[in-house]
CSV table of C-alpha atoms and ligand atoms in Angstrom, one decimal:
chain,number,residue,atom,x,y,z
A,1,UNK,CA,93.5,61.5,160.0
A,2,UNK,CA,96.7,62.4,158.3
A,3,UNK,CA,99.2,59.6,158.2
A,4,UNK,CA,100.9,60.5,155.0
A,5,UNK,CA,104.4,59.2,154.7
A,6,UNK,CA,104.1,57.4,158.0
A,7,UNK,CA,105.4,53.9,158.2
A,8,UNK,CA,102.5,51.5,158.7
A,9,UNK,CA,104.4,49.8,161.6
A,10,UNK,CA,104.8,53.1,163.5
A,11,UNK,CA,101.2,54.0,163.8
A,12,UNK,CA,99.5,55.4,166.9
A,13,UNK,CA,96.0,54.0,167.4
A,14,UNK,CA,95.0,57.4,168.8
A,15,UNK,CA,95.4,58.9,165.3
A,16,UNK,CA,92.7,56.6,163.9
A,17,UNK,CA,88.9,57.3,164.0
A,18,UNK,CA,86.8,55.4,166.4
A,19,UNK,CA,86.6,51.9,164.8
A,20,UNK,CA,84.3,50.4,167.5
A,21,UNK,CA,81.4,49.9,165.1
A,22,UNK,CA,83.4,48.8,162.0
A,23,UNK,CA,82.5,45.5,160.5
A,24,UNK,CA,85.3,43.8,158.7
A,25,UNK,CA,85.2,40.6,156.6
A,26,UNK,CA,88.5,38.7,156.1
A,27,UNK,CA,88.7,36.1,153.4
A,28,UNK,CA,91.6,33.7,153.8
A,29,UNK,CA,93.2,31.2,151.5
A,30,UNK,CA,93.9,27.7,152.8
A,31,UNK,CA,96.8,27.2,150.4
A,32,UNK,CA,100.1,27.9,152.3
A,33,UNK,CA,98.0,27.9,155.5
A,34,UNK,CA,101.1,28.2,157.7
A,35,UNK,CA,101.7,31.6,156.1
A,36,UNK,CA,98.1,32.8,155.7
A,37,UNK,CA,97.2,31.9,159.3
A,38,UNK,CA,100.0,34.2,160.5
A,39,UNK,CA,98.8,37.0,158.2
A,40,UNK,CA,95.3,36.5,159.5
A,41,UNK,CA,96.5,36.7,163.1
A,42,UNK,CA,98.4,39.9,162.2
A,43,UNK,CA,95.3,41.4,160.7
A,44,UNK,CA,93.0,40.4,163.5
A,45,UNK,CA,95.3,41.6,166.2
A,46,UNK,CA,95.8,44.9,164.6
A,47,UNK,CA,92.1,45.5,164.0
A,48,UNK,CA,91.4,44.8,167.7
A,49,UNK,CA,94.3,47.1,168.6
A,50,UNK,CA,92.6,49.8,166.5
A,51,UNK,CA,89.3,49.3,168.4
A,52,UNK,CA,87.4,46.9,166.1
A,53,UNK,CA,85.3,44.5,168.2
A,54,UNK,CA,86.2,40.8,167.9
A,55,UNK,CA,82.6,40.0,167.2
A,56,UNK,CA,82.6,42.4,164.3
A,57,UNK,CA,85.4,40.5,162.5
A,58,UNK,CA,84.2,37.7,160.3
A,59,UNK,CA,86.6,35.1,158.9
A,60,UNK,CA,85.8,33.0,155.8
A,61,UNK,CA,88.1,30.4,154.2
A,62,UNK,CA,88.6,29.7,150.5
A,63,UNK,CA,90.7,26.8,149.0
A,64,UNK,CA,93.3,29.0,147.3
A,65,UNK,CA,94.2,32.5,146.4
A,66,UNK,CA,92.4,32.2,143.0
A,67,UNK,CA,89.1,31.8,145.0
A,68,UNK,CA,89.7,35.0,147.0
A,69,UNK,CA,88.0,37.2,144.4
A,70,UNK,CA,84.8,35.2,144.5
A,71,UNK,CA,84.9,35.1,148.3
A,72,UNK,CA,85.4,38.9,148.5
A,73,UNK,CA,82.7,39.5,145.9
A,74,UNK,CA,80.2,37.6,148.0
A,75,UNK,CA,81.2,39.5,151.2
A,76,UNK,CA,80.9,42.8,149.3
A,77,UNK,CA,77.2,42.2,149.0
A,78,UNK,CA,76.9,41.9,152.8
A,79,UNK,CA,77.1,44.5,155.5
A,80,UNK,CA,80.9,45.0,155.8
A,81,UNK,CA,82.7,48.3,155.9
A,82,UNK,CA,85.9,46.7,154.5
A,83,UNK,CA,87.1,43.3,153.3
A,84,UNK,CA,90.6,42.0,153.6
A,85,UNK,CA,91.8,39.3,151.1
A,86,UNK,CA,94.6,37.1,152.6
A,87,UNK,CA,96.6,34.8,150.5
A,88,UNK,CA,100.1,33.6,149.7
A,89,UNK,CA,101.3,32.6,146.3
A,90,UNK,CA,104.7,31.0,146.1
A,91,UNK,CA,106.5,30.6,142.7
A,92,UNK,CA,106.9,27.1,141.5
A,93,UNK,CA,108.4,25.6,138.3
A,94,UNK,CA,105.5,26.5,136.0
A,95,UNK,CA,103.6,29.6,134.9
A,96,UNK,CA,100.8,28.8,137.4
A,97,UNK,CA,102.2,31.5,139.8
A,98,UNK,CA,101.8,34.3,137.1
A,99,UNK,CA,98.3,33.3,136.3
A,100,UNK,CA,97.2,33.2,140.0
A,101,UNK,CA,98.9,36.5,140.8
A,102,UNK,CA,97.5,38.2,137.8
A,103,UNK,CA,94.0,36.8,138.4
A,104,UNK,CA,93.8,37.7,142.1
A,105,UNK,CA,95.3,41.1,141.8
A,106,UNK,CA,93.1,42.1,138.8
A,107,UNK,CA,90.1,40.6,140.4
A,108,UNK,CA,90.5,42.5,143.6
A,109,UNK,CA,91.3,45.7,141.6
A,110,UNK,CA,88.0,45.3,139.8
A,111,UNK,CA,86.1,44.8,143.0
A,112,UNK,CA,87.6,48.1,144.2
A,113,UNK,CA,87.0,49.9,140.9
A,114,UNK,CA,83.4,48.8,140.5
A,115,UNK,CA,82.2,48.2,144.1
A,116,UNK,CA,81.5,50.4,147.1
A,117,UNK,CA,83.3,48.3,149.8
A,118,UNK,CA,87.1,48.7,150.0
A,119,UNK,CA,88.8,45.4,149.4
A,120,UNK,CA,92.4,45.3,150.8
A,121,UNK,CA,95.0,43.2,149.0
A,122,UNK,CA,96.9,41.1,151.6
A,123,UNK,CA,98.3,38.5,149.2
A,124,UNK,CA,102.0,37.7,149.3
A,125,UNK,CA,103.5,36.9,145.9
A,126,UNK,CA,106.8,35.5,146.7
A,127,UNK,CA,109.6,33.6,145.0
A,128,UNK,CA,110.2,31.2,147.9
A,129,UNK,CA,108.9,30.2,151.3
A,130,UNK,CA,111.6,32.2,153.1
A,131,UNK,CA,110.3,35.5,151.6
A,132,UNK,CA,106.8,34.6,152.7
A,133,UNK,CA,108.0,33.8,156.3
A,134,UNK,CA,109.8,37.1,156.4
A,135,UNK,CA,106.6,39.0,155.6
A,136,UNK,CA,104.2,37.1,157.8
A,137,UNK,CA,105.7,37.8,161.2
A,138,UNK,CA,109.4,37.7,160.3
A,139,UNK,CA,112.1,40.2,159.6
A,140,UNK,CA,109.9,42.2,157.2
A,141,UNK,CA,107.0,42.4,159.6
A,142,UNK,CA,103.5,41.1,159.0
A,143,UNK,CA,101.6,42.3,156.0
A,144,UNK,CA,98.4,41.3,157.7
A,145,UNK,CA,99.1,44.0,160.2
A,146,UNK,CA,99.5,46.5,157.4
A,147,UNK,CA,96.3,45.3,155.7
A,148,UNK,CA,94.3,46.0,158.9
A,149,UNK,CA,95.6,49.5,159.0
A,150,UNK,CA,94.8,50.0,155.3
A,151,UNK,CA,91.3,48.7,155.9
A,152,UNK,CA,90.6,51.1,158.7
A,153,UNK,CA,92.1,54.0,156.7
A,154,UNK,CA,89.9,53.2,153.7
A,155,UNK,CA,86.7,53.0,155.7
A,156,UNK,CA,87.3,56.7,156.7
A,157,UNK,CA,88.3,57.7,153.2
A,158,UNK,CA,86.4,60.7,151.9
B,201,DLZ,C1,97.2,25.3,142.4
B,201,DLZ,C2,97.9,26.3,143.2
B,201,DLZ,C3,99.3,26.5,143.2
B,201,DLZ,C4,100.1,25.6,142.3
B,201,DLZ,N1,99.9,27.3,144.0
B,201,DLZ,C5,99.2,28.1,144.8
B,201,DLZ,C6,99.8,29.0,145.7
B,201,DLZ,O1,101.1,29.2,145.8
B,201,DLZ,N2,99.0,29.8,146.5
B,201,DLZ,C7,97.7,29.7,146.5
B,201,DLZ,O2,97.0,30.5,147.2
B,201,DLZ,N3,97.1,28.9,145.7
B,201,DLZ,C8,97.7,28.0,144.9
B,201,DLZ,N4,97.1,27.1,144.1
B,201,DLZ,C9,95.6,27.0,144.2
B,201,DLZ,C10,94.8,28.0,143.4
B,201,DLZ,O3,94.8,29.3,144.0
B,201,DLZ,C11,93.4,27.5,143.3
B,201,DLZ,O4,92.9,27.2,144.5
B,201,DLZ,C12,93.2,26.3,142.4
B,201,DLZ,O5,93.8,26.5,141.1
B,201,DLZ,C13,91.7,25.9,142.2
B,201,DLZ,O6,91.1,27.0,141.5
């Protein structure tokens, strides 16, 4: 599979390996659930579009993006070929945003560096709700869709 330089939104499912037996775990944050449920839908729809069976897609919910790392760590000890972390952090008036963004991105990076199951980062880190809406099915597409493509690509990485 060579998709170098190709826009994620212009993929052809025929260019992908047979994904019928892939098992994917998706961990979703309840915080900003209107956004994260759209990201989840984008990811699920694209996985099915690429041939993954519905029954091989497992969805687990955590309270907020900070908890995504723990959720993904637990799933990485189970029998999944890839895990997708779905969250949405929106900047507020305090430094909370920076701490959560740093924690979740570093945490997921560590899971990838140390583990054997690819963990895909589908966490929006936006300055306002409009930016999040634009990236969860709006004018900038759906980052869940892109995360699904990344997951399938990483499973066949060698
Ligand atoms: C507390 C908090 C805040 C202020 N903002 C967000 C956010 O924008 N997105 C998100 O996913 N979670 C947020 N949280 C919740 C934290 O991720 C976490 O669930 C709590 O701090 C409990 O550990």
